[in-house]
Structure formats: structure tokens, C-alpha cells
Amino acid sequence: MTDHLDGAVIPTGFDVPVEPLRRAAHFTGESGSIAEARGFAARFVEQLRTEWCARIGDRESGAVLLVVSELVTNADRHSNGPYILELEGTAESVTVCVYDSSDALPLRFPKDPERIGRHGLEIVHALAEEVTAERVPVGKRVRALLRLTG
């Protein structure tokens, strides 16, 4: 917080942002896009730590990166075009949204340790407090909300 006294600026404590930190990136789906998306998310988490003083441990940071990887991989594999990764965060939570051009909503398969592959949404549901998928004018949006416990 900052007080103003006769025109002088006097710092009185630590200023905390009031708006969520928001970042978005566009990916073409070319080779390396998934790694680029993970790097983008890692920089976002670090910015959240520094700008919001968010207490994000290695486990929570890893969960955010894993959810980004799974959702971006699904968009990369199942859409016929580019996709957008949108991140929003505060000291309490991180929301990961992926928009792609396919209007086919993702399927979550029942747990089956014998199945090879198709565990992406199962992983996302295990890590996120809330997962939604909806059709939007450009295709679909898949959103995962992860709570940060510090």
C-alpha cells in the first residue's frame, strides 16, 4: 500500500495486485509447440510467484505444467488448426484454458490401468478441482481450475 502525504509518496507495505495475472499464447501445432506451451506456462508460474507472491511449490508447479501438457497435447492431436493457451492466476488458483478449432468435446474414459494411452483427461481431472469443456464459436474450450495451497 502507498500513502500520499503532502505530495510525497510513502511506501507503507507490500503492494499486491488486485487483478488476476492473465497471459495467452497462440500455437500453430508445428513440432515443438507442446514444449513451447510448457515453457510459456513455466514462465507464467514464475511471474505469479514474483508478482503475486504466490506460494507455489514444486508439486503445484508440476501439476500446472502437466495439465498444460495434457490439454495442449489433446488440442494438437485432435484439432485441424492452431490452438490458444490462456492462463489466469492469483495467489489462490491457476486456470488453464485451451481453445482449439475442433467442436468435438473430449471424452474422459473410465480408469483402466490396462489401457494404453487416452489417460489425459483422467490425469487432468485428478489434478484439477474443476474441469469443463464447452463448444465456442471457434471450436471448443477446455478449462481446468487448479487450487494452490502453498
CSV table of C-alpha atoms in Angstrom, one decimal:
chain,number,residue,atom,x,y,z
A,1,MET,CA,0.0,0.0,0.0
A,2,THR,CA,1.2,3.6,-0.7
A,3,ASP,CA,0.1,6.7,1.2
A,4,HIS,CA,0.5,10.2,-0.1
A,5,LEU,CA,1.4,12.9,2.4
A,6,ASP,CA,1.7,16.5,1.1
A,7,GLY,CA,2.7,15.2,-2.3
A,8,ALA,CA,5.3,12.7,-1.0
A,9,VAL,CA,4.9,9.0,-1.8
A,10,ILE,CA,5.5,6.9,1.3
A,11,PRO,CA,5.5,3.1,0.9
A,12,THR,CA,3.6,1.6,3.8
A,13,GLY,CA,3.8,-2.1,3.0
A,14,PHE,CA,3.8,-4.6,0.1
A,15,ASP,CA,1.5,-3.7,-2.8
A,16,VAL,CA,-0.5,-6.7,-4.0
A,17,PRO,CA,-2.1,-6.8,-7.5
A,18,VAL,CA,-5.9,-6.8,-7.4
A,19,GLU,CA,-6.5,-8.3,-10.9
A,20,PRO,CA,-5.6,-11.8,-11.8
A,21,LEU,CA,-2.5,-12.3,-13.8
A,22,ARG,CA,-3.5,-13.2,-17.4
A,23,ARG,CA,-1.4,-14.4,-20.3
A,24,ALA,CA,-2.3,-16.1,-23.6
A,25,ALA,CA,-0.3,-17.6,-26.4
A,26,HIS,CA,-1.1,-18.9,-29.9
A,27,PHE,CA,0.4,-22.1,-31.1
A,28,THR,CA,0.5,-23.4,-34.7
A,29,GLY,CA,0.7,-27.1,-33.8
A,30,GLU,CA,4.1,-27.4,-35.5
A,31,SER,CA,6.8,-29.6,-34.0
A,32,GLY,CA,7.9,-28.2,-30.6
A,33,SER,CA,4.6,-26.4,-29.8
A,34,ILE,CA,3.9,-28.6,-26.8
A,35,ALA,CA,7.3,-27.8,-25.3
A,36,GLU,CA,6.8,-24.1,-26.1
A,37,ALA,CA,3.5,-24.2,-24.3
A,38,ARG,CA,5.1,-25.8,-21.2
A,39,GLY,CA,7.8,-23.1,-21.3
A,40,PHE,CA,5.2,-20.4,-21.5
A,41,ALA,CA,3.4,-22.0,-18.5
A,42,ALA,CA,6.6,-22.2,-16.5
A,43,ARG,CA,7.3,-18.5,-17.1
A,44,PHE,CA,3.7,-17.7,-16.1
A,45,VAL,CA,4.1,-19.7,-12.8
A,46,GLU,CA,7.3,-17.8,-12.0
A,47,GLN,CA,5.7,-14.5,-12.8
A,48,LEU,CA,2.8,-15.5,-10.5
A,49,ARG,CA,5.4,-16.2,-7.7
A,50,THR,CA,7.1,-12.9,-8.1
A,51,GLU,CA,4.2,-10.5,-8.9
A,52,TRP,CA,1.5,-12.2,-6.6
A,53,CYS,CA,3.9,-13.6,-4.1
A,54,ALA,CA,2.0,-16.8,-4.7
A,55,ARG,CA,3.4,-19.7,-2.7
A,56,ILE,CA,3.6,-22.3,-5.5
A,57,GLY,CA,5.6,-25.4,-4.5
A,58,ASP,CA,7.3,-27.8,-6.9
A,59,ARG,CA,4.3,-30.2,-6.8
A,60,GLU,CA,1.8,-27.4,-7.7
A,61,SER,CA,4.1,-26.0,-10.4
A,62,GLY,CA,4.4,-29.5,-11.8
A,63,ALA,CA,0.7,-30.0,-11.7
A,64,VAL,CA,0.1,-26.8,-13.7
A,65,LEU,CA,2.7,-27.9,-16.3
A,66,LEU,CA,1.2,-31.4,-16.5
A,67,VAL,CA,-2.3,-30.0,-17.1
A,68,VAL,CA,-1.0,-27.6,-19.7
A,69,SER,CA,0.9,-30.5,-21.4
A,70,GLU,CA,-2.2,-32.8,-21.4
A,71,LEU,CA,-4.7,-30.2,-22.7
A,72,VAL,CA,-2.3,-28.8,-25.3
A,73,THR,CA,-1.4,-32.3,-26.5
A,74,ASN,CA,-5.1,-33.1,-26.9
A,75,ALA,CA,-5.6,-29.9,-28.9
A,76,ASP,CA,-2.6,-30.7,-31.0
A,77,ARG,CA,-3.7,-34.2,-31.8
A,78,HIS,CA,-7.5,-33.7,-32.2
A,79,SER,CA,-7.9,-30.3,-33.9
A,80,ASN,CA,-7.3,-29.2,-37.5
A,81,GLY,CA,-5.7,-25.9,-36.8
A,82,PRO,CA,-3.9,-23.7,-34.3
A,83,TYR,CA,-4.8,-23.5,-30.7
A,84,ILE,CA,-4.6,-20.9,-27.9
A,85,LEU,CA,-3.4,-21.5,-24.4
A,86,GLU,CA,-4.8,-19.0,-21.9
A,87,LEU,CA,-3.6,-18.9,-18.3
A,88,GLU,CA,-5.1,-16.9,-15.4
A,89,GLY,CA,-3.8,-16.9,-11.9
A,90,THR,CA,-3.9,-15.5,-8.4
A,91,ALA,CA,-2.2,-16.5,-5.1
A,92,GLU,CA,-5.1,-19.0,-4.7
A,93,SER,CA,-5.6,-20.6,-8.1
A,94,VAL,CA,-4.5,-21.1,-11.7
A,95,THR,CA,-6.9,-21.6,-14.5
A,96,VAL,CA,-5.7,-23.3,-17.7
A,97,CYS,CA,-7.8,-22.9,-20.8
A,98,VAL,CA,-7.1,-24.3,-24.2
A,99,TYR,CA,-9.1,-23.2,-27.3
A,100,ASP,CA,-9.0,-25.2,-30.5
A,101,SER,CA,-10.8,-25.5,-33.8
A,102,SER,CA,-12.5,-28.8,-33.2
A,103,ASP,CA,-16.0,-28.7,-31.9
A,104,ALA,CA,-15.8,-32.4,-30.7
A,105,LEU,CA,-15.8,-32.4,-26.9
A,106,PRO,CA,-13.1,-34.5,-25.3
A,107,LEU,CA,-14.1,-37.9,-23.8
A,108,ARG,CA,-13.0,-39.0,-20.4
A,109,PHE,CA,-12.6,-42.7,-20.3
A,110,PRO,CA,-13.1,-44.7,-17.1
A,111,LYS,CA,-10.0,-45.7,-15.1
A,112,ASP,CA,-8.3,-48.7,-16.7
A,113,PRO,CA,-4.7,-49.5,-15.9
A,114,GLU,CA,-4.6,-52.0,-18.7
A,115,ARG,CA,-5.5,-49.3,-21.3
A,116,ILE,CA,-2.5,-47.9,-23.3
A,117,GLY,CA,-3.0,-44.1,-23.8
A,118,ARG,CA,-6.1,-42.0,-23.5
A,119,HIS,CA,-5.4,-41.1,-19.9
A,120,GLY,CA,-5.0,-37.4,-20.5
A,121,LEU,CA,-8.4,-36.2,-19.1
A,122,GLU,CA,-8.2,-38.7,-16.3
A,123,ILE,CA,-4.9,-37.0,-15.2
A,124,VAL,CA,-6.4,-33.5,-15.6
A,125,HIS,CA,-9.4,-34.5,-13.5
A,126,ALA,CA,-7.1,-35.9,-10.8
A,127,LEU,CA,-5.1,-32.7,-10.6
A,128,ALA,CA,-7.8,-30.0,-11.1
A,129,GLU,CA,-10.6,-29.0,-8.8
A,130,GLU,CA,-12.9,-28.3,-11.7
A,131,VAL,CA,-12.7,-29.3,-15.4
A,132,THR,CA,-15.2,-28.1,-18.1
A,133,ALA,CA,-15.4,-28.4,-21.8
A,134,GLU,CA,-17.7,-26.4,-24.0
A,135,ARG,CA,-18.3,-25.5,-27.6
A,136,VAL,CA,-17.4,-22.0,-28.6
A,137,PRO,CA,-17.8,-20.2,-31.9
A,138,VAL,CA,-14.3,-21.1,-33.0
A,139,GLY,CA,-14.5,-24.8,-31.8
A,140,LYS,CA,-14.2,-25.7,-28.2
A,141,ARG,CA,-12.7,-24.5,-24.9
A,142,VAL,CA,-11.4,-26.9,-22.3
A,143,ARG,CA,-10.8,-25.3,-18.9
A,144,ALA,CA,-9.2,-26.7,-15.7
A,145,LEU,CA,-9.1,-24.9,-12.4
A,146,LEU,CA,-6.2,-25.8,-10.0
A,147,ARG,CA,-6.2,-24.6,-6.4
A,148,LEU,CA,-3.0,-23.5,-4.9
A,149,THR,CA,-2.5,-24.5,-1.3
A,150,GLY,CA,1.0,-23.0,-0.7
